[in-house]
Coordinates of C-alpha atoms and ligand atoms in Angstrom, one line a residue:
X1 CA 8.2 12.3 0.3
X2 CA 9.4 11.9 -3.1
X3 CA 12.5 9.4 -2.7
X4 CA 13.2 6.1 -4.1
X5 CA 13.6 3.6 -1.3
X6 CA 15.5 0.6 -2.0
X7 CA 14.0 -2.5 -0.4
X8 CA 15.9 -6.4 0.7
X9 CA 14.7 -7.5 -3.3
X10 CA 17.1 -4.1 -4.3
X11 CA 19.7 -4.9 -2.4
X12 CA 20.3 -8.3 -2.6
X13 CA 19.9 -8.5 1.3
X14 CA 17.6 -11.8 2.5
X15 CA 17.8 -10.8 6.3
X16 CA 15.4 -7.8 6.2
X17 CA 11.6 -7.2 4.8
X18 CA 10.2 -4.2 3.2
X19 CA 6.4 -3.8 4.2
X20 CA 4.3 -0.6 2.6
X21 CA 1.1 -0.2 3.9
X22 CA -1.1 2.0 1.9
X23 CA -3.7 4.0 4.0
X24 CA -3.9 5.3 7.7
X25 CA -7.1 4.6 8.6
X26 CA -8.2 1.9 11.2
X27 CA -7.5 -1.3 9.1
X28 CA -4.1 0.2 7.6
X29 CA -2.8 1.3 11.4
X30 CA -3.7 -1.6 13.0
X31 CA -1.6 -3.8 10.3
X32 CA 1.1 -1.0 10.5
X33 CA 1.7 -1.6 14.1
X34 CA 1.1 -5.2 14.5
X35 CA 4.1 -5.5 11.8
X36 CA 6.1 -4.0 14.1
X37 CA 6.7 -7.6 16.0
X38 CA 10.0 -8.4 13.6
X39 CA 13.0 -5.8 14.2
X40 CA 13.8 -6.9 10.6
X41 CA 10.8 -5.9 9.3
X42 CA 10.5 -2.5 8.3
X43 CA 7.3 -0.3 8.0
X44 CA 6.2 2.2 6.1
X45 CA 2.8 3.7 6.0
X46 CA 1.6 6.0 3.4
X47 CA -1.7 8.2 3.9
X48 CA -2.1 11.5 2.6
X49 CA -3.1 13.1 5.9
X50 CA -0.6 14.0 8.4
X51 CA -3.5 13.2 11.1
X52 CA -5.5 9.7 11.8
X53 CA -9.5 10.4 10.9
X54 CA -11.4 8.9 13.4
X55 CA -14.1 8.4 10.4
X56 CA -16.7 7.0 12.9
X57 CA -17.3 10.7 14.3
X58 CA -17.2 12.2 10.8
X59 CA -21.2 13.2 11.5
X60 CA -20.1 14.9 15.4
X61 CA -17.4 16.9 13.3
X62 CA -20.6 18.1 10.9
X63 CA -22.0 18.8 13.9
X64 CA -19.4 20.5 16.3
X65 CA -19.8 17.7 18.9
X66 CA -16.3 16.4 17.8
X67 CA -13.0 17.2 15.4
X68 CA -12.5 13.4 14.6
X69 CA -8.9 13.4 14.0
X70 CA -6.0 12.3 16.4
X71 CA -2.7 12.6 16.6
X72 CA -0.9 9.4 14.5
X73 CA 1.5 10.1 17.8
X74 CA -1.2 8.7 19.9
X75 CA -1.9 5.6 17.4
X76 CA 1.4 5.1 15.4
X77 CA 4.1 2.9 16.5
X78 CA 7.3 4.5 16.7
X79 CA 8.7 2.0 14.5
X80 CA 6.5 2.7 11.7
X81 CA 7.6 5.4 9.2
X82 CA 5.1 7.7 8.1
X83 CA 5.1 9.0 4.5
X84 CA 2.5 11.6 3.7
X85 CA 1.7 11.5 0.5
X86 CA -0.6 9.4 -1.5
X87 CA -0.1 6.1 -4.0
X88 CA -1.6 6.9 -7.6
X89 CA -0.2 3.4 -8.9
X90 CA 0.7 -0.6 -7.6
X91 CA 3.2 -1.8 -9.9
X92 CA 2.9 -5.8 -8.9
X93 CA 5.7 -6.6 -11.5
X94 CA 8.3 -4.0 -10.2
X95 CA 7.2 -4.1 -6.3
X96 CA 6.3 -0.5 -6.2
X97 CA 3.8 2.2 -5.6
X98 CA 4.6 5.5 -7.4
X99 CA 3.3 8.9 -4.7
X100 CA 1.0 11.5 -6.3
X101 CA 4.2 14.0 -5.0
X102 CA 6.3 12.3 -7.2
X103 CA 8.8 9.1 -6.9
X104 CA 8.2 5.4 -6.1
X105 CA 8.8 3.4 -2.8
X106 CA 9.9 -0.1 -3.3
X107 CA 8.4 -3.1 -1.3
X108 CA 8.3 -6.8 -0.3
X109 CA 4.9 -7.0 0.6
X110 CA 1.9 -4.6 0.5
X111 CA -0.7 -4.0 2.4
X112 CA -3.7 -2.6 0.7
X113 CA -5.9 -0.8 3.1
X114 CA -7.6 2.4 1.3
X115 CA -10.8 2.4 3.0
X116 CA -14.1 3.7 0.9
X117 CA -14.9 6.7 0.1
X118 CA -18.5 8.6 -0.6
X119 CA -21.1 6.7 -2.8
X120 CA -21.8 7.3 -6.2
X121 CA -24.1 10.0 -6.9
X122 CA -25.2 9.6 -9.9
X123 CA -29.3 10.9 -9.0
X124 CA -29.9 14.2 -11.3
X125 CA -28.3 16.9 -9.2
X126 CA -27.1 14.9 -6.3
X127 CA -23.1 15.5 -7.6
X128 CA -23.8 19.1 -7.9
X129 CA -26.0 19.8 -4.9
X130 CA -25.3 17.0 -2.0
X131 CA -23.0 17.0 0.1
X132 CA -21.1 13.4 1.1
X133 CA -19.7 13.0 4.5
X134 CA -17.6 9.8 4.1
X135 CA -14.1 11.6 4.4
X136 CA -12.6 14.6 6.5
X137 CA -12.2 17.7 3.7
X138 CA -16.4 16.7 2.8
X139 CA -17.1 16.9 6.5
X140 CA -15.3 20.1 7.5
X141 CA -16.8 21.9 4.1
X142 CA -19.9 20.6 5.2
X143 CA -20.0 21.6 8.9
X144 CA -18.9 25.1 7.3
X145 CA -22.2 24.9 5.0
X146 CA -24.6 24.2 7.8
X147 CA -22.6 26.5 10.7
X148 CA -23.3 29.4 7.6
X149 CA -26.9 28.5 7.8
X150 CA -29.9 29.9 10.0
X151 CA -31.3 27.1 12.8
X152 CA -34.6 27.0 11.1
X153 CA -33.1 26.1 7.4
X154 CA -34.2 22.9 5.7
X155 CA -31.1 20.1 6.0
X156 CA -31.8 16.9 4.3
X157 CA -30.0 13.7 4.7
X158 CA -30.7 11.3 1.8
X159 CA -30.0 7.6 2.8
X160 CA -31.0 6.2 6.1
X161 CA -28.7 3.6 7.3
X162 CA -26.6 4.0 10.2
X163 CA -24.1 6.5 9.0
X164 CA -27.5 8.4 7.7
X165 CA -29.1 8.1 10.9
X166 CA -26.4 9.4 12.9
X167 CA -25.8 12.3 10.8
X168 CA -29.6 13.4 10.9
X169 CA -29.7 12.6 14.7
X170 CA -26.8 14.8 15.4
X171 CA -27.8 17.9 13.5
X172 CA -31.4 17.7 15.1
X173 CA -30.3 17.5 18.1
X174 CA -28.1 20.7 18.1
X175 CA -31.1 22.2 16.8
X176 CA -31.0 21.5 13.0
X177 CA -35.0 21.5 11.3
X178 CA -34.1 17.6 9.3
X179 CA -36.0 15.3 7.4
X180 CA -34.1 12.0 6.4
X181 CA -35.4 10.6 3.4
X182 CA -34.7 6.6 3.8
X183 CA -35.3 5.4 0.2
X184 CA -36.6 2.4 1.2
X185 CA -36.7 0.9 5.3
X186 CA -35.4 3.3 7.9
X187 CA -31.8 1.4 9.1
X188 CA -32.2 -1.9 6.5
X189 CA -30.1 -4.0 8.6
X190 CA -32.3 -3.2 11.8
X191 CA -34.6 -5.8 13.5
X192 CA -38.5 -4.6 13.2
X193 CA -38.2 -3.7 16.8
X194 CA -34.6 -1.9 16.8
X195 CA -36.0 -0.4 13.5
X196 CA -39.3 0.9 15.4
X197 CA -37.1 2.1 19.0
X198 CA -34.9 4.4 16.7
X199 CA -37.8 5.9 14.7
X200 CA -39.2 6.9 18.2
X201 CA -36.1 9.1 19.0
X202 CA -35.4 10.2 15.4
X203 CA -39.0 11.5 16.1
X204 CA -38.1 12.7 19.1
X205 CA -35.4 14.2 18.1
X206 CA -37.6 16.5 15.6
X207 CA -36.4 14.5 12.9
X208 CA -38.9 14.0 10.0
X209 CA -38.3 10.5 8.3
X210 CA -39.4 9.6 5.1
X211 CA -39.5 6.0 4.6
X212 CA -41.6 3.4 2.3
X213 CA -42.3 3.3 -0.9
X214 CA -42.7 7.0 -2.9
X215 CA -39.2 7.8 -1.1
X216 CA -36.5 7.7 -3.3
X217 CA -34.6 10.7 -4.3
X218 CA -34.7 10.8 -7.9
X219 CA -33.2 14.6 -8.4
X220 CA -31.4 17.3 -6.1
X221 CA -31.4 20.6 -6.9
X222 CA -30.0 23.8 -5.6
X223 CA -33.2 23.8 -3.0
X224 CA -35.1 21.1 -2.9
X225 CA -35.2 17.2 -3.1
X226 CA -37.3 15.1 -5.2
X227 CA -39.0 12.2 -4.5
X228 CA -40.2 9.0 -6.7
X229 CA -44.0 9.4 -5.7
X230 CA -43.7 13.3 -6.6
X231 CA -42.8 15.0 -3.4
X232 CA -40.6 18.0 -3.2
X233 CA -38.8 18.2 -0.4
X234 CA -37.4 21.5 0.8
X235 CA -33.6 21.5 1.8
X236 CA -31.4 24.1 1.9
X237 CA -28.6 21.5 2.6
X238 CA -28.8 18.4 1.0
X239 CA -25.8 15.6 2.9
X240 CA -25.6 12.3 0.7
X241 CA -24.9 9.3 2.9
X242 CA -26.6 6.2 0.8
X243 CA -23.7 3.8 0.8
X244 CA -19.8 4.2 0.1
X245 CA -17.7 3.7 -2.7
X246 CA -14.0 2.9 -3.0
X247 CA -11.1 4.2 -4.0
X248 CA -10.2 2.6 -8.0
X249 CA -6.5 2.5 -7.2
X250 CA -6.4 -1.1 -7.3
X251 CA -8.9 -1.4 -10.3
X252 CA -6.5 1.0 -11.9
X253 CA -3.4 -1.0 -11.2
X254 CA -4.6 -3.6 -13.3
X255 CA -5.3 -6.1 -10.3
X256 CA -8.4 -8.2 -9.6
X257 CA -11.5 -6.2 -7.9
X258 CA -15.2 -7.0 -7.2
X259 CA -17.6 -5.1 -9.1
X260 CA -17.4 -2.4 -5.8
X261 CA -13.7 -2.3 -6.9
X262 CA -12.3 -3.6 -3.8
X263 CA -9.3 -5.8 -4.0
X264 CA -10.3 -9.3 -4.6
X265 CA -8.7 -11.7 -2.2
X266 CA -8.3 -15.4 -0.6
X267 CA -9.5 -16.0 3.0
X268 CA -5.9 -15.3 4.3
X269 CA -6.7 -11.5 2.7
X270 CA -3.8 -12.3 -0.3
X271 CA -4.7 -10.4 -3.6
X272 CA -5.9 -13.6 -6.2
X273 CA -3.1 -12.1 -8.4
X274 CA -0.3 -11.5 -6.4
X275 CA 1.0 -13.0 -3.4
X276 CA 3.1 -10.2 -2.3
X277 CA -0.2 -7.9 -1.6
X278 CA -2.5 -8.5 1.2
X279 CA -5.9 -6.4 1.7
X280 CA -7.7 -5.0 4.9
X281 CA -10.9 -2.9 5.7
X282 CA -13.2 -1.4 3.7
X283 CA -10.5 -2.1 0.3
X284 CA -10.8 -6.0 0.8
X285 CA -13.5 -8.4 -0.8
X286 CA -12.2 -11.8 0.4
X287 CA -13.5 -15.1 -1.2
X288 CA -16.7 -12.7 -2.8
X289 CA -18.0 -13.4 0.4
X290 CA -20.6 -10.4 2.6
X291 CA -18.5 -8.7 4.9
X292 CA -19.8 -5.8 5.7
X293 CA -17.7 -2.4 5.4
X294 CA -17.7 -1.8 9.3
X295 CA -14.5 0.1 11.6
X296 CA -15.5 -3.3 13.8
X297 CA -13.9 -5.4 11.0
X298 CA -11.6 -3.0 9.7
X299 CA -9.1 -3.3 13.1
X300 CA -9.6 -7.4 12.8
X301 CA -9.0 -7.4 9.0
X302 CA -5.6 -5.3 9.7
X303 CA -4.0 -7.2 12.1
X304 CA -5.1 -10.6 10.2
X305 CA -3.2 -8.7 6.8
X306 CA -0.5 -8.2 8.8
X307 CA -0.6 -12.0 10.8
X308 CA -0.8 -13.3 7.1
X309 CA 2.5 -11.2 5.6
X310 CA 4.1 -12.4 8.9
X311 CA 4.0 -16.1 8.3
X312 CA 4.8 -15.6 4.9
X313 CA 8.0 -14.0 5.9
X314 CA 8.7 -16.6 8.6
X315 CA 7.7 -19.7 6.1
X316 CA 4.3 -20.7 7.7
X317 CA 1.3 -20.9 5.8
X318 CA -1.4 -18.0 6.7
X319 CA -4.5 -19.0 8.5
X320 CA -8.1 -18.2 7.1
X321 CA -9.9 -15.1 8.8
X322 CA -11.7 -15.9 11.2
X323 CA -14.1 -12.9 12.3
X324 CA -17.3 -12.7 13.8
X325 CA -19.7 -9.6 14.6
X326 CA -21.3 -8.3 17.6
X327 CA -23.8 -5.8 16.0
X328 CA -24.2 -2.4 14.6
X329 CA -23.7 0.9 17.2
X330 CA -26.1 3.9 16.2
X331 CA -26.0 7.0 18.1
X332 CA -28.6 9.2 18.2
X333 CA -27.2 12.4 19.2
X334 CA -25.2 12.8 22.3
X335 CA -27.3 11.6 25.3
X336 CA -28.8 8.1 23.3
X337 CA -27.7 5.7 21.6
X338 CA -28.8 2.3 19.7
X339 CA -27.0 -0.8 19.8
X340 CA -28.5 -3.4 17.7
X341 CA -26.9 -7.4 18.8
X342 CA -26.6 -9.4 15.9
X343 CA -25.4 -13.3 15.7
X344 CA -21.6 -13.9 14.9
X345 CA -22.3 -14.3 10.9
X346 CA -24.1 -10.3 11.2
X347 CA -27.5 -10.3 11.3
X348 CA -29.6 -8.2 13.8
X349 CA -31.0 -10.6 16.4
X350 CA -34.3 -9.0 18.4
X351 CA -32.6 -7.7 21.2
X352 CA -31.2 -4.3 21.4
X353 CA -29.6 -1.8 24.1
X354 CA -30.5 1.8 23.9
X355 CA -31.4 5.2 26.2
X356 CA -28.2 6.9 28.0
X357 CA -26.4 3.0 28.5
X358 CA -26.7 2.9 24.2
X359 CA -24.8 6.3 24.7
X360 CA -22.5 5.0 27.0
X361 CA -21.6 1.7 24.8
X362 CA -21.2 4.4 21.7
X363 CA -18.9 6.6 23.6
X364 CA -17.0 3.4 24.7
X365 CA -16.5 1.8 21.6
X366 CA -15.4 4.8 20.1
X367 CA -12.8 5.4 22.5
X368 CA -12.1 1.5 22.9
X369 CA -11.4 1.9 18.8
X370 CA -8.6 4.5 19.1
X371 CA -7.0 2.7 22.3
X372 CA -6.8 -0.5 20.6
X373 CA -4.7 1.3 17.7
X374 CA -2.8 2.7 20.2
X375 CA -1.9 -0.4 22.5
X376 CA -0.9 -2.2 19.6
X377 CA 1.4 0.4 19.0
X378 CA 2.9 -0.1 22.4
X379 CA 2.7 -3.7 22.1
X380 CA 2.8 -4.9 18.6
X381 CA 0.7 -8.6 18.5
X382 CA -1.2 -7.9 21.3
X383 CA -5.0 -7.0 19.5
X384 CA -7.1 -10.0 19.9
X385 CA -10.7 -9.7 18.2
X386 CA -13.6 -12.1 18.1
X387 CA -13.4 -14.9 15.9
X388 CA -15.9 -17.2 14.2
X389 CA -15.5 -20.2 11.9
X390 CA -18.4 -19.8 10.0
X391 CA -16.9 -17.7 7.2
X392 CA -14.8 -21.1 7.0
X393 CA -17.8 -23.4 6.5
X394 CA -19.1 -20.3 4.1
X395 CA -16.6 -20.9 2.2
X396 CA -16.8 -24.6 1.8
X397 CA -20.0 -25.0 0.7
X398 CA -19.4 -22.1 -2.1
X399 CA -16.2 -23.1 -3.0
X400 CA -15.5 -26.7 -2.0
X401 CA -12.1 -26.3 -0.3
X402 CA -10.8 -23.8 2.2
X403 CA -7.4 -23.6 0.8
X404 CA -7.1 -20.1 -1.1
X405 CA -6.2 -18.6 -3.9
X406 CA -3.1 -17.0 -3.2
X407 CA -1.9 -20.3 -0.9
X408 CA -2.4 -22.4 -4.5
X409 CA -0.5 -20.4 -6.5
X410 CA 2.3 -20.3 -4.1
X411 CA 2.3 -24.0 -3.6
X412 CA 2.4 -23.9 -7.9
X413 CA 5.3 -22.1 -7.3
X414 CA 3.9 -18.7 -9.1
Ligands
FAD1 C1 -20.0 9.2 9.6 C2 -19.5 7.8 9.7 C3 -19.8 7.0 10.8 C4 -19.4 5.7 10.9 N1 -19.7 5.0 12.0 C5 -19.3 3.7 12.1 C6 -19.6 2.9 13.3 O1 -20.2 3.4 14.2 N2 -19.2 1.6 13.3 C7 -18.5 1.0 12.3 O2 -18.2 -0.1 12.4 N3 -18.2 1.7 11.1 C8 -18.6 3.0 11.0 N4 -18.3 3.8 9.9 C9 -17.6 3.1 8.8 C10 -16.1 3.1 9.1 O3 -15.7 4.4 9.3 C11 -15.3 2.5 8.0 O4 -15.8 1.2 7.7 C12 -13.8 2.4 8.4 O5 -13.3 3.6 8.5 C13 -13.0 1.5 7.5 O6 -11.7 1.5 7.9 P1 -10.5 1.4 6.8 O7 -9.2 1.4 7.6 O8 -10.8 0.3 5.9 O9 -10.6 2.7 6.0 P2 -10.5 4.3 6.3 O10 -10.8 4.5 7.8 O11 -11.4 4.9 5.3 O12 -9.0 4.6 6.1 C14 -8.5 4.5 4.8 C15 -7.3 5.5 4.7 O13 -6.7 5.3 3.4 C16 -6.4 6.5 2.8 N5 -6.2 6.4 1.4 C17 -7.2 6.3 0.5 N6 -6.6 6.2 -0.8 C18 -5.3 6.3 -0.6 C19 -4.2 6.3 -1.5 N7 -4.4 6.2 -2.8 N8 -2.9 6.5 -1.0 C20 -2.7 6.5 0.4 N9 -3.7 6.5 1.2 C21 -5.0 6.4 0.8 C22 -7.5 7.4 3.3 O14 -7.3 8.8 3.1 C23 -7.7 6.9 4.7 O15 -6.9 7.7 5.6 C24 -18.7 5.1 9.8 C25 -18.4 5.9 8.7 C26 -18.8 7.2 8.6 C27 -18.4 8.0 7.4

């Protein structure tokens, strides 16, 4: 898509509101479709995939238990353009991204919904020889890497939190030989006894974990792994998984980002520069407060992106988010899975579910993710998500007010 669109600001015309959302994933569909409400609001998403990733399965598509990509047919609301393609620039001043194919496409308001990406892998060798699995292309070249290989190669995951876990889990159970090399604790966010249940079926599993002190990988090389108490180990396929990064586009357009480079914003998800540009998922830091990069806050953070630029259109003032957590789904290969409860504000309680019903709850949410995209499609301001005022009384006692940024400069007329 390489044409200029002309948006109400263009035009002169006041009856009609030009959103851009940048980014199909779960946060930037969700807000897509829930901005769909207002016939004289029109949408247009921008992703450079003509398919929605279902990034949560990225480690079945490694695998060969899953492709992880549907149809944006099945998730997309007919109302929402689609423009393939990808930004390369926010101009704030002119209200316009400029496409890596070429052009610009004019807006009222922007959503900012990117996602992350792979980590930084700055360990000696690790760029070279490891293999990320945070987006679709890394995950397809790697399932091509490890289908190439014999059963009995060495695969090594580095990083052991849940997206590490899964990943080792699923290879071992189709019959990979893996060792996961945790770094430090084995799932860092686990209770002791979650921690302990899921290193019984890692082991289980087949899967050697390295955990403790001594396990750092300090170098990668074309065969091996090294360790920071010495150890060498063996790996024919080395998949990176400690942590994600995200994408600089907003650093690079010159607007405000946490040291991660996510899009700094208020409570209400406004960019602290501009109050035209709203953030969701994995892209948004509001108020510098934790909120952890999750698909379970992604779908919340979308709709409340697109609940803010909503009552900004229709003259209300935006609420503050309000989102709480239920806990963190593991699964451990195909027949088990790991669900780890955790209180409202995200952190893991003592109770857990696991065995065939922690598969079950998996599978479910999985599915449940993709249907919720897709009923909001069919019925735009439907999606209702947990809430939970504590981010509210977070923010208080760190800032001393719960009016934000965005909703100040407004009210000084910037
Ligand atoms: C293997 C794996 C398993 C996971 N499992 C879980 C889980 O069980 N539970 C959970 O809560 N989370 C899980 N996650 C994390 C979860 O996938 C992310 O937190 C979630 O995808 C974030 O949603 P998002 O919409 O912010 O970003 P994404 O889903 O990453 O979508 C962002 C979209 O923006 C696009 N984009 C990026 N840059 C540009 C640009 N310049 N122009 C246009 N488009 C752009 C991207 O291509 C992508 O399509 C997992 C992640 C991985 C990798």
């Amino acid at each position: 898509m390489t044409e200029e669109t002309g948006t109400a600001k263009d035009t002169g015309r006041t009856d009609h509101t030009d959103v851009v959302v940048i980014g199909g994933g779960y946060a930037g569909v969700m807000a897509a479709n829930r901005l769909t409400q207002r016939a004289d609001v029109s949408v247009t998403l921008i992703n450079p995939r003509s398919t929605f990733v279902e990034r949560i399965r990225l480690h079945q598509l490694v695998a060969g238990t899953d492709d992880a990509v549907v149809a944006y047919d099945e998730v997309l609301g007919a109302g929402v353009r689609l423009v393939v393609d990808a930004v390369t620039r926010i101009d704030a001043g002119e209200r316009s991204v400029t496409l890596a194919g070429g052009g610009t496409v004019g807006y009222d308001y922007l959503v900012y919904a990117v996602g992350s990406d792979s980590a930084d892998r700055s360990v000696p060798g690790a760029a070279e020889f490891a293999h990320p699995v945070a987006d679709l292309e890394e995950a397809e070249w790697l399932r091509a890497i490890v289908d190439a290989l014999p059963a009995a190669a060495p695969v090594t995951v580095v990083g052991a939190g849940p997206t590490g876990i899964e990943t080792a889990a699923e290879l071992a159970e189709v019959g990979r030989t893996v060792t996961l090399v945790c770094g430090e604790a084995l799932g860092p966010y686990l209770h002791p006894r979650g921690r302990r249940e899921v290193t019984g079926r890692l082991a289980a599993l087949g899967v050697r974990v390295l955990h403790g002190a001594g396990t750092k990988a300090t170098a990668v090389t074309r065969d091996a792994v090294h360790l920071d108490d010495g150890r060498t180990v063996p790996s024919e396929v080395t998949i990176w998984t400690a942590g994600f990064g995200v994408p600089d586009l907003a650093r690079r357009s010159g607007l405000s980002t946490d040291a991660a480079g996510r899009l700094r914003t208020d409570e209400t998800l406004t960019s602290v520069d501009d109050v035209r540009i709203v953030a969701a998922g994995d892209a948004a830091a509001p108020s510098d407060l934790p909120l952890r990069m999750s698909c379970q806050a992604a779908g919340p953070l979308g709709a409340h992106a697109a609940d803010t630029v909503l009552d900004r259109i229709a003259g209300r003032r935006p609420a503050p988010l309000s989102l709480g957590f239920g806990g963190q789904c593991i699964s451990l290969g195909r027949r088990v899975g790991f669900f780890q409860y955790a209180s409202r504000d995200d952190h893991a309680k003592w109770v857990h579910l696991t065995g065939r019903p922690g598969a079950k709850l998996k599978e479910f949410i999985c599915t449940l993710t993709v249907k919720a995209l897709a009923r909001e499609a069919r019925k735009p301001g439907s999606y209702t998500w947990v809430k939970y005022a504590g981010r509210r009384r977070l923010q208080r006692a760190e800032r001393g007010t719960t009016l934000g940024t965005a909703e100040r400069a407004a009210q000084a007329g910037r």
